[in-house]
Coordinates of N, CA, C and O in Angstrom, one line a residue:
M93 N 101.8 100.1 170.3 CA 102.1 99.1 169.3 C 100.8 98.8 168.4 O 100.9 98.8 167.2
F94 N 99.7 98.6 169.1 CA 98.5 98.3 168.3 C 97.6 99.6 168.4 O 97.5 100.2 169.4
K95 N 97.0 99.9 167.3 CA 96.1 101.0 167.3 C 94.7 100.6 167.6 O 94.2 99.5 167.3
K96 N 94.0 101.5 168.3 CA 92.6 101.2 168.7 C 91.7 101.3 167.4 O 91.9 102.2 166.7
P97 N 90.8 100.3 167.2 CA 90.0 100.4 166.0 C 89.0 101.6 166.1 O 88.6 102.0 167.1
L98 N 88.8 102.1 164.9 CA 87.9 103.3 164.8 C 86.4 102.9 165.1 O 86.0 101.9 164.5
D99 N 85.7 103.6 165.9 CA 84.3 103.3 166.2 C 83.5 104.4 165.5 O 83.5 105.5 165.8
S100 N 82.7 103.9 164.5 CA 81.9 104.9 163.8 C 80.7 105.4 164.6 O 80.1 106.3 164.2
L101 N 80.4 104.7 165.7 CA 79.3 105.1 166.5 C 79.7 106.0 167.7 O 78.9 106.4 168.5
D102 N 81.0 106.2 167.8 CA 81.6 107.0 168.9 C 81.0 108.4 168.9 O 81.1 109.1 167.9
G103 N 80.5 108.9 170.0 CA 80.0 110.2 170.1 C 78.6 110.4 169.7 O 78.1 111.6 169.7
L104 N 77.9 109.4 169.3 CA 76.5 109.5 168.9 C 75.6 109.1 170.1 O 76.0 108.3 171.0
S105 N 74.4 109.7 170.1 CA 73.5 109.4 171.2 C 72.8 108.1 170.9 O 72.9 107.5 169.8
N106 N 72.1 107.6 171.9 CA 71.4 106.3 171.7 C 70.4 106.3 170.6 O 70.2 105.4 169.9
E107 N 69.7 107.5 170.5 CA 68.7 107.6 169.4 C 69.3 107.6 168.0 O 68.8 106.9 167.1
E108 N 70.5 108.2 167.9 CA 71.2 108.2 166.6 C 71.7 106.8 166.3 O 71.6 106.4 165.1
I109 N 72.2 106.1 167.3 CA 72.6 104.8 167.0 C 71.5 103.9 166.6 O 71.6 103.1 165.7
Q110 N 70.3 104.0 167.3 CA 69.1 103.2 167.0 C 68.7 103.5 165.5 O 68.3 102.6 164.8
E111 N 68.7 104.8 165.1 CA 68.3 105.2 163.7 C 69.2 104.5 162.7 O 68.8 103.9 161.7
K112 N 70.5 104.5 163.0 CA 71.5 103.8 162.1 C 71.2 102.3 162.0 O 71.2 101.7 160.9
L113 N 70.9 101.7 163.2 CA 70.6 100.2 163.2 C 69.3 100.0 162.5 O 69.2 98.9 161.8
D114 N 68.3 100.8 162.6 CA 67.0 100.6 161.9 C 67.3 100.7 160.4 O 66.6 100.0 159.6
K115 N 68.1 101.6 159.9 CA 68.4 101.7 158.5 C 69.1 100.5 158.0 O 68.8 100.0 156.9
I116 N 69.9 99.9 158.8 CA 70.6 98.6 158.4 C 69.6 97.5 158.3 O 69.6 96.7 157.4
K117 N 68.7 97.4 159.2 CA 67.7 96.4 159.3 C 66.7 96.5 158.1 O 66.1 95.5 157.7
E118 N 66.5 97.7 157.6 CA 65.5 97.9 156.5 C 66.1 97.5 155.1 O 65.4 97.3 154.2
K119 N 67.4 97.2 155.1 CA 68.0 96.9 153.8 C 67.5 95.5 153.4 O 67.6 94.5 154.1
E120 N 67.0 95.5 152.1 CA 66.6 94.3 151.5 C 67.7 93.8 150.6 O 68.2 94.5 149.7
F121 N 68.0 92.5 150.7 CA 69.0 91.9 149.9 C 68.4 91.3 148.7 O 67.4 90.6 148.8
T122 N 69.0 91.4 147.5 CA 68.5 90.8 146.3 C 69.0 89.3 146.3 O 69.9 89.0 147.1
K123 N 68.5 88.5 145.4 CA 69.0 87.2 145.3 C 70.5 87.1 144.9 O 71.2 86.3 145.4
E124 N 70.9 88.1 144.1 CA 72.3 88.1 143.7 C 73.2 88.5 145.0 O 74.3 87.9 145.1
D125 N 72.7 89.4 145.8 CA 73.4 89.8 147.0 C 73.5 88.6 147.9 O 74.6 88.3 148.5
E126 N 72.4 87.9 148.1 CA 72.5 86.7 149.0 C 73.4 85.6 148.5 O 74.2 85.0 149.2
R127 N 73.3 85.4 147.2 CA 74.2 84.4 146.6 C 75.7 84.8 146.7 O 76.5 84.0 147.0
A128 N 76.0 86.1 146.6 CA 77.4 86.5 146.7 C 77.8 86.4 148.2 O 79.0 86.0 148.4
L129 N 76.9 86.7 149.1 CA 77.3 86.5 150.5 C 77.6 85.0 150.9 O 78.5 84.7 151.6
I130 N 76.7 84.2 150.4 CA 76.9 82.7 150.6 C 78.2 82.2 150.0 O 79.0 81.5 150.6
L131 N 78.5 82.6 148.8 CA 79.7 82.2 148.1 C 80.9 82.7 148.8 O 81.9 82.0 149.0
A132 N 80.9 83.9 149.3 CA 82.0 84.5 150.0 C 82.2 83.7 151.3 O 83.4 83.4 151.7
A133 N 81.2 83.4 152.0 CA 81.3 82.6 153.3 C 81.9 81.2 153.0 O 82.8 80.7 153.7
L134 N 81.4 80.6 151.9 CA 81.9 79.2 151.5 C 83.4 79.3 151.2 O 84.2 78.5 151.5
K135 N 83.8 80.3 150.4 CA 85.2 80.5 150.0 C 86.1 80.8 151.2 O 87.3 80.4 151.2
T136 N 85.5 81.3 152.3 CA 86.3 81.6 153.5 C 86.4 80.4 154.4 O 87.5 80.1 154.8
F137 N 85.3 79.7 154.6 CA 85.3 78.6 155.6 C 85.7 77.2 155.1 O 86.2 76.4 155.8
L138 N 85.3 76.9 153.8 CA 85.6 75.6 153.3 C 87.1 75.2 153.2 O 87.4 74.1 153.6
P139 N 88.0 76.1 152.8 CA 89.4 75.7 152.8 C 89.9 75.4 154.2 O 90.7 74.4 154.4
A140 N 89.5 76.2 155.2 CA 90.0 75.9 156.5 C 89.4 74.6 157.0 O 90.1 73.8 157.7
A141 N 88.2 74.4 156.8 CA 87.5 73.1 157.2 C 88.2 71.9 156.5 O 88.4 70.9 157.1
A142 N 88.5 72.1 155.2 CA 89.2 71.0 154.5 C 90.6 70.7 155.1 O 90.9 69.5 155.2
V143 N 91.3 71.7 155.4 CA 92.6 71.5 156.0 C 92.5 70.7 157.4 O 93.3 69.8 157.6
V144 N 91.5 71.1 158.2 CA 91.4 70.4 159.5 C 91.0 69.0 159.2 O 91.5 68.1 159.9
I145 N 90.1 68.7 158.3 CA 89.7 67.3 158.0 C 90.8 66.5 157.5 O 91.1 65.4 157.9
I146 N 91.7 67.1 156.6 CA 92.8 66.4 156.1 C 93.8 66.1 157.2 O 94.4 65.0 157.2
I147 N 94.1 67.0 158.1 CA 95.0 66.8 159.2 C 94.5 65.6 160.1 O 95.3 64.8 160.5
F148 N 93.2 65.6 160.4 CA 92.6 64.5 161.2 C 92.7 63.2 160.5 O 93.1 62.2 161.1
A149 N 92.5 63.2 159.2 CA 92.6 62.0 158.4 C 94.0 61.4 158.4 O 94.2 60.2 158.6
I150 N 95.0 62.3 158.3 CA 96.4 61.9 158.3 C 96.8 61.3 159.7 O 97.4 60.3 159.8
M151 N 96.3 62.0 160.7 CA 96.6 61.6 162.1 C 96.0 60.2 162.3 O 96.7 59.3 162.9
I152 N 94.8 60.0 161.9 CA 94.1 58.7 162.1 C 94.9 57.6 161.3 O 95.1 56.5 161.8
K153 N 95.2 57.9 160.1 CA 96.0 56.9 159.3 C 97.3 56.6 159.9 O 97.7 55.4 160.0
L154 N 98.0 57.6 160.4 CA 99.3 57.3 161.1 C 99.1 56.5 162.3 O 99.9 55.6 162.6
I155 N 98.1 56.8 163.1 CA 97.8 56.0 164.3 C 97.5 54.6 164.0 O 98.0 53.6 164.6
L156 N 96.7 54.4 163.0 CA 96.3 53.0 162.6 C 97.5 52.2 162.0 O 97.7 51.1 162.3
L157 N 98.4 52.9 161.3 CA 99.6 52.3 160.8 C 100.5 51.9 162.0 O 101.2 50.9 162.0
W158 N 100.6 52.8 163.0 CA 101.4 52.5 164.1 C 100.9 51.4 165.0 O 101.7 50.6 165.5
L159 N 99.6 51.2 165.1 CA 99.0 50.2 165.9 C 99.1 48.8 165.2 O 99.0 47.8 165.9
S160 N 99.2 48.8 163.9 CA 99.2 47.5 163.2 C 100.6 46.9 163.1 O 101.6 47.3 163.4

């Protein structure tokens, strides 16, 4: 039913894996790259957080209306 995800490190020795990780760590991000990463994270998490906050606010309002 579900396919196993492809592992790009499958079949590599520990030294080869370490070399790939070192290359990733050496990557320097420019300010534009950092800004794009932050904006992408905000676009991903803020709508979900807003929905959760709105649901809690509605629940609190309904409880307060019910108690009064």
